[in-house]
Coordinates of C-alpha atoms in Angstrom, one line a residue:
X708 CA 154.3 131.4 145.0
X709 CA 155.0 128.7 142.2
X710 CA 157.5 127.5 140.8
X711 CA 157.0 126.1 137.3
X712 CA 157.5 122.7 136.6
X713 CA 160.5 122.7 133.8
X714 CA 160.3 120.0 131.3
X715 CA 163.3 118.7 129.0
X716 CA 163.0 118.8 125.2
X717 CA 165.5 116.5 123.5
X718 CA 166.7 116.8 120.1
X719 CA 163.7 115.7 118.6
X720 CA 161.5 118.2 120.4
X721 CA 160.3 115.8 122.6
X722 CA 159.4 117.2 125.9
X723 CA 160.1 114.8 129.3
X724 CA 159.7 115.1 133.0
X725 CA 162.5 117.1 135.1
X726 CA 165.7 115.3 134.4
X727 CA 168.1 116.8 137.6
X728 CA 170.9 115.1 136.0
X729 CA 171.1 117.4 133.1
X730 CA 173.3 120.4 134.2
X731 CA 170.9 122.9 132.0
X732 CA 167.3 121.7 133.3
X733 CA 169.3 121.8 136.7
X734 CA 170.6 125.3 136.2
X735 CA 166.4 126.7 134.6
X736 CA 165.4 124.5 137.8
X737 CA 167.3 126.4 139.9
X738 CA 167.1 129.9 138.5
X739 CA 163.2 129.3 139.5
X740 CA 163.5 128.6 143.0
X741 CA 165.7 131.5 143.1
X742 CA 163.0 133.9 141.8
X743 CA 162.1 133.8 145.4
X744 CA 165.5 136.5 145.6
X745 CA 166.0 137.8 142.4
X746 CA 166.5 141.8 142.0
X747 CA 165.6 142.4 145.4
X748 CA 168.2 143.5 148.8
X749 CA 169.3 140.2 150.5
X750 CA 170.6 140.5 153.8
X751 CA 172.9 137.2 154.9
X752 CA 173.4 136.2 157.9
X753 CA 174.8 135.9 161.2
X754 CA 177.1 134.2 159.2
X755 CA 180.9 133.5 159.5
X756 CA 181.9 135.6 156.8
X757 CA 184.4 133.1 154.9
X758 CA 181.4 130.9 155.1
X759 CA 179.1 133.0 153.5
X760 CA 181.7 133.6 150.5
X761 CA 179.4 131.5 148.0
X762 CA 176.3 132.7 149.0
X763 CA 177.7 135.4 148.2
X764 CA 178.3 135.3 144.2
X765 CA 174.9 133.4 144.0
X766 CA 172.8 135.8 145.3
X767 CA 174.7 138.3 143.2
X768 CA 174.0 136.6 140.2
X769 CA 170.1 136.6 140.7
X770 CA 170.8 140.3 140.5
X771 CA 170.6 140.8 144.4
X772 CA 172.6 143.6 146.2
X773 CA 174.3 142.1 149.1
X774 CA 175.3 142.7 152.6
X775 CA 176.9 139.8 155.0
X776 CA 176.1 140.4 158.9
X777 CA 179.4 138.5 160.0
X778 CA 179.8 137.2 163.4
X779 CA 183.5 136.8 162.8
X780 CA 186.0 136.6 159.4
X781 CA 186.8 132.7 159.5
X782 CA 188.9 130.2 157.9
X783 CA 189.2 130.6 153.8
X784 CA 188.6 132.9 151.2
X785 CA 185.9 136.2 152.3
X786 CA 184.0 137.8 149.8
X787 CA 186.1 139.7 147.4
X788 CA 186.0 143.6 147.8
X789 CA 183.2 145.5 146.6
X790 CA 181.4 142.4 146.1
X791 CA 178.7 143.0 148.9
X792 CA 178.8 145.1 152.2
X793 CA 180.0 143.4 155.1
X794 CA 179.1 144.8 159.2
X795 CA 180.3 143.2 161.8
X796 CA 177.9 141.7 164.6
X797 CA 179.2 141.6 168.4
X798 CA 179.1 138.2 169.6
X799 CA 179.6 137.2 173.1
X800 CA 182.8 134.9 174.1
X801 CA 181.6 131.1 174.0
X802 CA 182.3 127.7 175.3
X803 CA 181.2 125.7 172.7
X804 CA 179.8 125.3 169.2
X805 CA 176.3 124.9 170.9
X806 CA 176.6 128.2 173.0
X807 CA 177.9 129.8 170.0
X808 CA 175.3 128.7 167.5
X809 CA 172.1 128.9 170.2
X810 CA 173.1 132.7 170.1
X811 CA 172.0 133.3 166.5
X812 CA 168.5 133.2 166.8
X813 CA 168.6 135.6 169.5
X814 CA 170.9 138.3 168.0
X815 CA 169.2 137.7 164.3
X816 CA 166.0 138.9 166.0
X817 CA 167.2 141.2 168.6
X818 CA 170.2 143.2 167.0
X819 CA 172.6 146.1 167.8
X820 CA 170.7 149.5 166.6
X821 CA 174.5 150.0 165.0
X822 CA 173.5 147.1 163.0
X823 CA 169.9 147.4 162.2
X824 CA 170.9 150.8 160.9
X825 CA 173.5 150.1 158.6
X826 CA 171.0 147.4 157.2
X827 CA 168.4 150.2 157.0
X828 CA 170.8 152.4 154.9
X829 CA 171.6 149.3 152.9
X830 CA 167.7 148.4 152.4
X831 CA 165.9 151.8 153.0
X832 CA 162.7 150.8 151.8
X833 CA 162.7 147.2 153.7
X834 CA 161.9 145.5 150.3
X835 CA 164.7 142.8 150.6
X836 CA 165.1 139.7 153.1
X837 CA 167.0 137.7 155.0
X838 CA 168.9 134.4 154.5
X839 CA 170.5 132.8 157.5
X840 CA 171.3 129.6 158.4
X841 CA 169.1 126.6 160.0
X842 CA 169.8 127.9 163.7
X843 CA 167.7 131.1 163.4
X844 CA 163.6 130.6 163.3
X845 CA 161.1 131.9 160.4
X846 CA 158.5 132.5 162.1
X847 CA 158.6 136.1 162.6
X848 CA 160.2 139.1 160.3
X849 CA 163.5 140.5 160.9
X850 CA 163.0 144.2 160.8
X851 CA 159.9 143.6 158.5
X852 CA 162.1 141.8 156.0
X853 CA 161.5 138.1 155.6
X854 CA 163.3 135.4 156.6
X855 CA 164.6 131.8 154.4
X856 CA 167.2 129.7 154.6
X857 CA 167.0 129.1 158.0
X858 CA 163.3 127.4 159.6
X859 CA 160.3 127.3 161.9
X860 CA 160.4 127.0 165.6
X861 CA 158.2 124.0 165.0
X862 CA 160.8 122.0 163.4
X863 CA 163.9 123.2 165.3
X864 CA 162.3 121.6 168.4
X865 CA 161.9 118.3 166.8
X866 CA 165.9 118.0 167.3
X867 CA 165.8 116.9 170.9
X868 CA 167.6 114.0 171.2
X869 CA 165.1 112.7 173.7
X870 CA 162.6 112.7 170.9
X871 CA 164.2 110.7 168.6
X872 CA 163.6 106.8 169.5
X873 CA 159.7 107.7 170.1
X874 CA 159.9 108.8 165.9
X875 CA 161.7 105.8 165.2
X876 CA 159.4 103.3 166.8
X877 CA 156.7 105.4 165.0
X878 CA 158.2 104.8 162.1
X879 CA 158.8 101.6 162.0
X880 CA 163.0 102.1 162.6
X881 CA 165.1 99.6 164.6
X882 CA 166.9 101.1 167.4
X883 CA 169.3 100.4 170.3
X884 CA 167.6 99.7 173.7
X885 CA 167.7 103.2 175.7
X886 CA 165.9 104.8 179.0
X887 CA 165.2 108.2 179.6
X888 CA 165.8 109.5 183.1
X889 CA 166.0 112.7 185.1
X890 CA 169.0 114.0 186.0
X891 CA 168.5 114.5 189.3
X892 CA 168.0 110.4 189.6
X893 CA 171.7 109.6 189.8
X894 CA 170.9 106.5 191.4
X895 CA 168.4 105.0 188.5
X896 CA 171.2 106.9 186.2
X897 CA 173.6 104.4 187.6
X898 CA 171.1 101.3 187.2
X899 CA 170.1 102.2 183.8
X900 CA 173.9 102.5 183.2
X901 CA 175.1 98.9 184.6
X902 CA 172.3 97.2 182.6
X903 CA 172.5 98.9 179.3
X904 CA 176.1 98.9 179.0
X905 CA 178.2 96.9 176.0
X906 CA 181.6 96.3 175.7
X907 CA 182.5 99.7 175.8
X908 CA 180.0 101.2 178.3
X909 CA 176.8 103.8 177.9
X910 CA 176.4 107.0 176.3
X911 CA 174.6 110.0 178.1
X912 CA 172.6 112.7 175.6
X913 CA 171.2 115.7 177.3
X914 CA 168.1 116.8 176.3
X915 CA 167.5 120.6 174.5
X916 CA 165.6 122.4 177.6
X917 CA 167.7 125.7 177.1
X918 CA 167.7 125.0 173.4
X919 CA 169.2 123.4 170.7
X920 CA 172.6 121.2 171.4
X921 CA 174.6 119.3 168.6
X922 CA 178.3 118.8 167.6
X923 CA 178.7 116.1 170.5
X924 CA 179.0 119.0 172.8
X925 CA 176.2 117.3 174.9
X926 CA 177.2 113.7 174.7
X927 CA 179.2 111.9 177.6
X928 CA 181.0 108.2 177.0
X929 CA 180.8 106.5 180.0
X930 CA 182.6 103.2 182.0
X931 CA 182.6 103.7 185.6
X932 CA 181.0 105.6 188.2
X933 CA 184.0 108.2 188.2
X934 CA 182.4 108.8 184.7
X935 CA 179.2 109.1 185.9
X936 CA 180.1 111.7 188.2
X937 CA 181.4 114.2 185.9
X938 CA 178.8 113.5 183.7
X939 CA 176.3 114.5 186.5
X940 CA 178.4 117.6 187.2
X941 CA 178.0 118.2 183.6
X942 CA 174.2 117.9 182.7
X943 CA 172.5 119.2 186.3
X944 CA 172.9 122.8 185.2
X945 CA 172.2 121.9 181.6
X946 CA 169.7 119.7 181.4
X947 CA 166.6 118.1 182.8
X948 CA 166.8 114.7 181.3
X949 CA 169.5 112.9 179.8
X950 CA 168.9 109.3 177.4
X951 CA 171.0 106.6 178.4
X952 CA 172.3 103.9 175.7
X953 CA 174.5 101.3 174.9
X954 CA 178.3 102.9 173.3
X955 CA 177.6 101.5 170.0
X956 CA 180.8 100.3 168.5
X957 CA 181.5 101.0 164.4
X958 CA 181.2 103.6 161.8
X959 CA 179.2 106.6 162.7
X960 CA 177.7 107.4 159.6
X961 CA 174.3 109.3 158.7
X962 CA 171.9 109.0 155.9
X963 CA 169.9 112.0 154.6
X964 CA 166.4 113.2 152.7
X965 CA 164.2 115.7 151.6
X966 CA 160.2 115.7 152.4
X967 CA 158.4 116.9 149.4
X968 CA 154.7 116.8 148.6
X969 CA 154.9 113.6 147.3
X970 CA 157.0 111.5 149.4
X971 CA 160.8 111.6 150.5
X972 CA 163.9 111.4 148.3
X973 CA 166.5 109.2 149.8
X974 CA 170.0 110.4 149.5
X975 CA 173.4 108.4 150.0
X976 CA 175.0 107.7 153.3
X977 CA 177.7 110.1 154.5
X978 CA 180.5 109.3 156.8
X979 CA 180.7 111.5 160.5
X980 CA 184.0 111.4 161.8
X981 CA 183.6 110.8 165.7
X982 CA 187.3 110.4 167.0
X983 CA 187.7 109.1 170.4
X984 CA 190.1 108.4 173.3
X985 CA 189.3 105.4 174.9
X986 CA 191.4 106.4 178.3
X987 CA 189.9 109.8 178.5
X988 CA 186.2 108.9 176.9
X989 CA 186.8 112.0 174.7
X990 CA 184.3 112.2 171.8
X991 CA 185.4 114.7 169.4
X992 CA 183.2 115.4 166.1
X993 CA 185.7 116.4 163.4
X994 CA 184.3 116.0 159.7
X995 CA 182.2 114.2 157.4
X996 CA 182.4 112.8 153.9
X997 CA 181.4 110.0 151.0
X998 CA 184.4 108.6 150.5
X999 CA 183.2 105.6 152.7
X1000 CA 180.6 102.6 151.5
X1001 CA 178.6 100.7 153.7
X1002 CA 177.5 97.4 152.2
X1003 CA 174.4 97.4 149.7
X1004 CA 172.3 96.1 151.8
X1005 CA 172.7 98.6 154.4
X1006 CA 172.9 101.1 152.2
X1007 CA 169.6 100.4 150.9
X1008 CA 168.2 100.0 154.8
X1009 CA 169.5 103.5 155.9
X1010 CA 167.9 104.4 152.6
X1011 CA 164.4 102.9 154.1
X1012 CA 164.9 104.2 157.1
X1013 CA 165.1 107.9 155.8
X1014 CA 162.0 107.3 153.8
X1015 CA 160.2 106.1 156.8
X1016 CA 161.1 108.9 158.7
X1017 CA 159.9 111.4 156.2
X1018 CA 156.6 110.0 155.5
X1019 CA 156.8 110.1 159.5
X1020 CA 157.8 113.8 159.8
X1021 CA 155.6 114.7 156.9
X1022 CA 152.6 113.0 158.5
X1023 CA 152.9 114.5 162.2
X1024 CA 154.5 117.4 161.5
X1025 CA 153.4 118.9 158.7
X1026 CA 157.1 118.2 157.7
X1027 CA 158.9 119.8 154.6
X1028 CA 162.4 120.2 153.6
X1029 CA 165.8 118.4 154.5
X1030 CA 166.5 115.9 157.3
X1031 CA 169.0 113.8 158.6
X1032 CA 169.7 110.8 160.7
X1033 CA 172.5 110.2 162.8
X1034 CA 174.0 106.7 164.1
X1035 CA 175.8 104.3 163.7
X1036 CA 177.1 101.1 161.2
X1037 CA 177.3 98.3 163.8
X1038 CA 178.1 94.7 163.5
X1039 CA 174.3 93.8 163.5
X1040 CA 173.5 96.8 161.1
X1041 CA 173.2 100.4 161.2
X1042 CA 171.2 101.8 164.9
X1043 CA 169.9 105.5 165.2
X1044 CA 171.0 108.1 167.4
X1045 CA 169.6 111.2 167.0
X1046 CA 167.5 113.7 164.2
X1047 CA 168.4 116.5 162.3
X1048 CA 165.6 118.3 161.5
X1049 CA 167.6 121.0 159.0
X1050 CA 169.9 121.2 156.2
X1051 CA 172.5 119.9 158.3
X1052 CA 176.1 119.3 157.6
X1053 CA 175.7 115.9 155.9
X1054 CA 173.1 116.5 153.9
X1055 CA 174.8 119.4 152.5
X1056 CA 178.2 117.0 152.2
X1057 CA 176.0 115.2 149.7
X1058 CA 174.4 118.4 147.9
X1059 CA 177.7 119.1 146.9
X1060 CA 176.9 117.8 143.3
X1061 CA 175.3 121.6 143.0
X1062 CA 174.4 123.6 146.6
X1063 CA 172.9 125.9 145.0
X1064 CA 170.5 124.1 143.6
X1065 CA 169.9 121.9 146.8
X1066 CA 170.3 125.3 148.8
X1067 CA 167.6 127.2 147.0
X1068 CA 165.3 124.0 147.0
X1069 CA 165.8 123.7 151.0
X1070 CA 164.8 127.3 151.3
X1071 CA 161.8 126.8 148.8
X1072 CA 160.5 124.1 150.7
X1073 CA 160.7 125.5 154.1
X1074 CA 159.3 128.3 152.7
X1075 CA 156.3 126.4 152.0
X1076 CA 157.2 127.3 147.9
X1077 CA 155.3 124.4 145.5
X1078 CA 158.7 123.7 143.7
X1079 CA 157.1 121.3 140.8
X1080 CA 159.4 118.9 141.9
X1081 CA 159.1 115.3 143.4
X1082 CA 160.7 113.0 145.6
X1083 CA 162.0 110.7 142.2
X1084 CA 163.4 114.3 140.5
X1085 CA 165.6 114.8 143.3
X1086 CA 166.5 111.5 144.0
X1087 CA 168.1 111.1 140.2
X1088 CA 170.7 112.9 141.4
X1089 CA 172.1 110.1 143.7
X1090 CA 173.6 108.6 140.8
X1091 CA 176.0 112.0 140.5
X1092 CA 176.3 112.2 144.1
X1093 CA 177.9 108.6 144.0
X1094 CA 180.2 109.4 141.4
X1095 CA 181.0 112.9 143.0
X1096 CA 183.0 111.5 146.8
X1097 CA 183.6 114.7 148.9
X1098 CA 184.3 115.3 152.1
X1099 CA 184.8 117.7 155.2
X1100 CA 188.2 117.2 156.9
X1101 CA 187.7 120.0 159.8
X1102 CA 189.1 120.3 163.2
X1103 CA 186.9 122.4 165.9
X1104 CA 188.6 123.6 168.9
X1105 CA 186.8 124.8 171.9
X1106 CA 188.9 128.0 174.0
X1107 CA 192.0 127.6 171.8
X1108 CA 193.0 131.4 170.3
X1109 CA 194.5 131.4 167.0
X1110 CA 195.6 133.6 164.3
X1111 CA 194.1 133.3 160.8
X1112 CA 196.3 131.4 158.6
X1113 CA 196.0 129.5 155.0
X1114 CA 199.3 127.6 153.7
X1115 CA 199.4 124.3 151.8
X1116 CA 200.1 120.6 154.3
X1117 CA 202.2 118.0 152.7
X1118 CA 200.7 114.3 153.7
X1119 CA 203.0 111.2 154.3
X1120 CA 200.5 108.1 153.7
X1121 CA 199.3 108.8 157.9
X1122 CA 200.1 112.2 159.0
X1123 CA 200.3 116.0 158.3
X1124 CA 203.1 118.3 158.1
X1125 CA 203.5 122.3 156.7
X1126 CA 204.6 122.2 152.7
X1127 CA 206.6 124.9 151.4
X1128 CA 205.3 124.6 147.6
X1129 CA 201.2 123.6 146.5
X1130 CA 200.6 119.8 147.6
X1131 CA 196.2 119.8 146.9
X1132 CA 195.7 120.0 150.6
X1133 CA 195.0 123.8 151.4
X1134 CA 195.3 124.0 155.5
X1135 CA 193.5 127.0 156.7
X1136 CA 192.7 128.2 160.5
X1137 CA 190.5 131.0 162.1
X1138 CA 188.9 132.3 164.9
X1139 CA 185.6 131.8 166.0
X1140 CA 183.6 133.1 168.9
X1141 CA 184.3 129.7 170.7
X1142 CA 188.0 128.9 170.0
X1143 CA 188.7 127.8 166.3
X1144 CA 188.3 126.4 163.1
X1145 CA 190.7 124.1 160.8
X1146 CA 190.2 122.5 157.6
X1147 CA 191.8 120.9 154.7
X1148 CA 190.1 122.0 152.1
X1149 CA 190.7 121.0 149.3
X1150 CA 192.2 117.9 150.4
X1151 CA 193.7 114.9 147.8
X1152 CA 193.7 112.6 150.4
X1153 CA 190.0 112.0 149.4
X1154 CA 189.5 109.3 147.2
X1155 CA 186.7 106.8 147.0
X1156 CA 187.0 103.4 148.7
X1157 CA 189.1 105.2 151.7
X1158 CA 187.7 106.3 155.4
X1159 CA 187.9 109.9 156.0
X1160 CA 188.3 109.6 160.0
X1161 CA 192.4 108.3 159.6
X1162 CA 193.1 111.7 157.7
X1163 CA 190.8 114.0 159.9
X1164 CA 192.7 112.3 162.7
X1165 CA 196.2 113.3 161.3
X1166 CA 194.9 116.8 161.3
X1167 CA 193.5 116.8 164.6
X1168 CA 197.1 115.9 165.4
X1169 CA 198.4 118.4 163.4
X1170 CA 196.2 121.3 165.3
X1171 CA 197.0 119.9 168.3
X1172 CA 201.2 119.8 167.7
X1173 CA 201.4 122.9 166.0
X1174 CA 199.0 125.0 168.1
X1175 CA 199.1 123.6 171.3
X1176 CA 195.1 122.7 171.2
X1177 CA 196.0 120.2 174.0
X1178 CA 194.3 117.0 172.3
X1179 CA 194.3 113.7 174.1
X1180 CA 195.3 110.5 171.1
X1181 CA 192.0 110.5 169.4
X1182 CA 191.4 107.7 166.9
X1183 CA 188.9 106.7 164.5
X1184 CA 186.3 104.1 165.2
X1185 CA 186.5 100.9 164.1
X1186 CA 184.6 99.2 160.7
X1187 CA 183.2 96.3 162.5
X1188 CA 180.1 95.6 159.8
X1189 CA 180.8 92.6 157.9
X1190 CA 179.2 92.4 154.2
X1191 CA 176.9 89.5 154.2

């Protein structure tokens, strides 16, 4: 299928090439990539369902009935009533975000015949399709419906963390020295460690042998050989290898494109809030957001980098769609980590100009869809994106029960505290298959020129006081980049 390429006629009647920064060519742009959907049964999910809420209204408004699979109801607003069908999917008890989310591929393709039926009676005929999210393949039809949103086996596999510094020495990408051992090699795990450690010791990431991992859940900070033995404990049933580096000290931070025929647009850098307890050597991932600036001139090298990377992806992999790097802004500039090979959080931080349109175009693309679009279309948007700062102030708590709950916070210049009148920071909490989920959201503590990781901190604290989540004194890292 094609998409037609949409022009812009000014006043004049002068026609131009696609102009994204125009809210109507945006809106004809992105009623075309959603022709893919229109009129036809759209099944959504495994999905939280408060996270599914816009989703939602814009497959409704392409003239789609609707029906949510919902692994659980979640923190927020939920679909108003009558606005689609909603069946529950039985998901097993967790430990972590990366048990949680390596179930979805497997219970997307192998569901509960309560399930499958109630879809059947929703979509008799089988004419509609699926849209899930980046952690359940394409390859194969669910049910002989279709499925987008989410992508091929191919590219889920290029998220190994152990494959990352091979793509950026391919690509041209400065990295942090590493070495790549088995786990079973606890003595060369303890060599490696002594001679790559800085200041603040190593970092140990697992590798994805039973699957995807993400959310820090398989990354271990590392001083001493106390460390190292829990660290083993840890991996040997996980993993087979595990990529030893330097703890890189600064802002973790990521920068994010899209691979289109023509090359890759470069978006803005985005702010990952890693909060960490230097006594414990707790990492904790707890939000993301554009608030923050890195100098120009790294700016415009993650920028590079991301480009790089693309043509890299693109060339070896057939590559299409979003992407996203992980690091960090040291003091000598900003270092790698790891690879997101999806529409991951971040870049979706930074699609927050319009996600529909960038949600509908990631779908398109994976979908192998020719858009009419190129890499200089979508990256005229970074302009808005700059002028748009958002941000994701979350908490995720692993094995904690809650109680869903929304009710304003009140914010004292550095902490948190329950408001009894509207304040522009909505606090919400829910359940989820591995403990819960907080957020602020929305939150006027965001402003540009100020860190998100102080106020995702105070509500880390806040969970942790008010809910007993048993948190050690996480803080944010340190800015340690100096503009030249």
């Amino acid at each position: 299928m094609e998409v037609a390429r949409p022009v812009h006629r000014s006043a004049d009647g002068h026609c131009s090439v696609t102009d994204l920064r125009d809210p109507v060519v945006r809106a004809e742009v992105t009623d075309r990539l959603g022709a893919v959907w229109a009129g036809r049964p759209v099944v959504i999910g495994p999905f939280v369902l408060a996270g599914a809420t816009p989703y939602v209204g814009w497959f409704r408004d392409l003239g789609c009935p609707v029906l949510v699979v919902a692994t659980t109801r979640g923190a927020g607003d939920v679909p108003a009533d009558g606005e689609c069908e909603v069946v529950m999917l039985p998901t097993p008890a967790t430990a972590s975000m990366t048990d949680e989310l390596r179930t979805h591929d497997r219970l997307a393709h192998h569901l509960p015949d309560e399930v499958r039926s109630a879809i059947d009676v929703f979509d008799p005929p089988r004419r509609g399709s699926w849209f899930t999210t980046p952690f359940v393949t394409t390859d194969e039809p669910i049910d002989g419906r279709p499925v987008t949103g989410g992508r091929p086996a191919s590219f889920l596999a290029l998220e190994d963390k152990l494959l990352a510094d091979a793509m950026w020495d391919a690509a041209g990408v400065e990295r942090a020295a590493y070495h790549v051992l088995e786990v079973s090699d606890g003595l060369g795990l303890a060599a490696a460690s002594l001679q790559l450690a800085s200041p603040l010791g190593v970092v140990w990431t697992g590798d994805a042998r039973d699957g995807f991992n993400g959310g820090g859940n398989y990354v271990r900070w590392l001083r001493d050989a106390d460390d190292r033995a829990r660290a083993l404990a840890f991996f040997r049933p996980r993993c087979d290898r595990v990529r030893v580096m330097p703890f890189l000290d600064g802002v973790p931070c990521s920068i994010h494109g899209f691979v289109l025929p023509d090359g890759t647009a470069a978006l803005r850098p985005v702010e990952i809030v890693v909060l960490r307890d230097p006594v414990t050597r707790t990492l904790r991932y707890c939000g993301l957001g554009t608030t923050w600036d890195p100098p120009p001139a790294d700016r415009e090298a993650m920028r590079e980098a991301v480009r790089r990377v693309g043509a890299q992806l693109q060339r070896e992999h057939g590559y299409r769609g979003a992407f996203g790097i992980d690091g960090v802004l040291t003091a000598d500039g900003f270092r790698p980590t790891e690879l997101n090979t999806r529409m991951s959080a971040g870049a979706t931080t930074v699609g927050d100009v319009d996600r529909r349109f960038f949600t509908f175009l990631q779908a398109a693309l994976v979908a192998g869809v020719e858009t009419g679009l190129t890499a200089a279309d979508v990256e005229g948007l970074v302009p808005e994106m700059d002028s748009q700062r958002t941000g994701k102030v979350i908490y995720v708590g692993e094995g904690i029960q809650v109680e869903d709950d929304t009710y304003p916070l009140a914010w004292d210049g550095t902490s948190f505290s329950r408001a009894a009148s509207e304040t522009g920071n909505q606090f919400s909490i829910g359940a989820t298959p591995s403990g819960l989920f907080a957020k602020v959201d929305p939150c006027a503590e965001l402003v540009r020129g100020r860190r998100l990781a102080p106020i995702s901190a105070a509500l880390a604290a806040y969970v942790d006081t008010t809910y007993g989540a048993g948190l050690s004194a996480v803080e944010p890292a340190p800015d340690v980049r100096v503009s030249s």
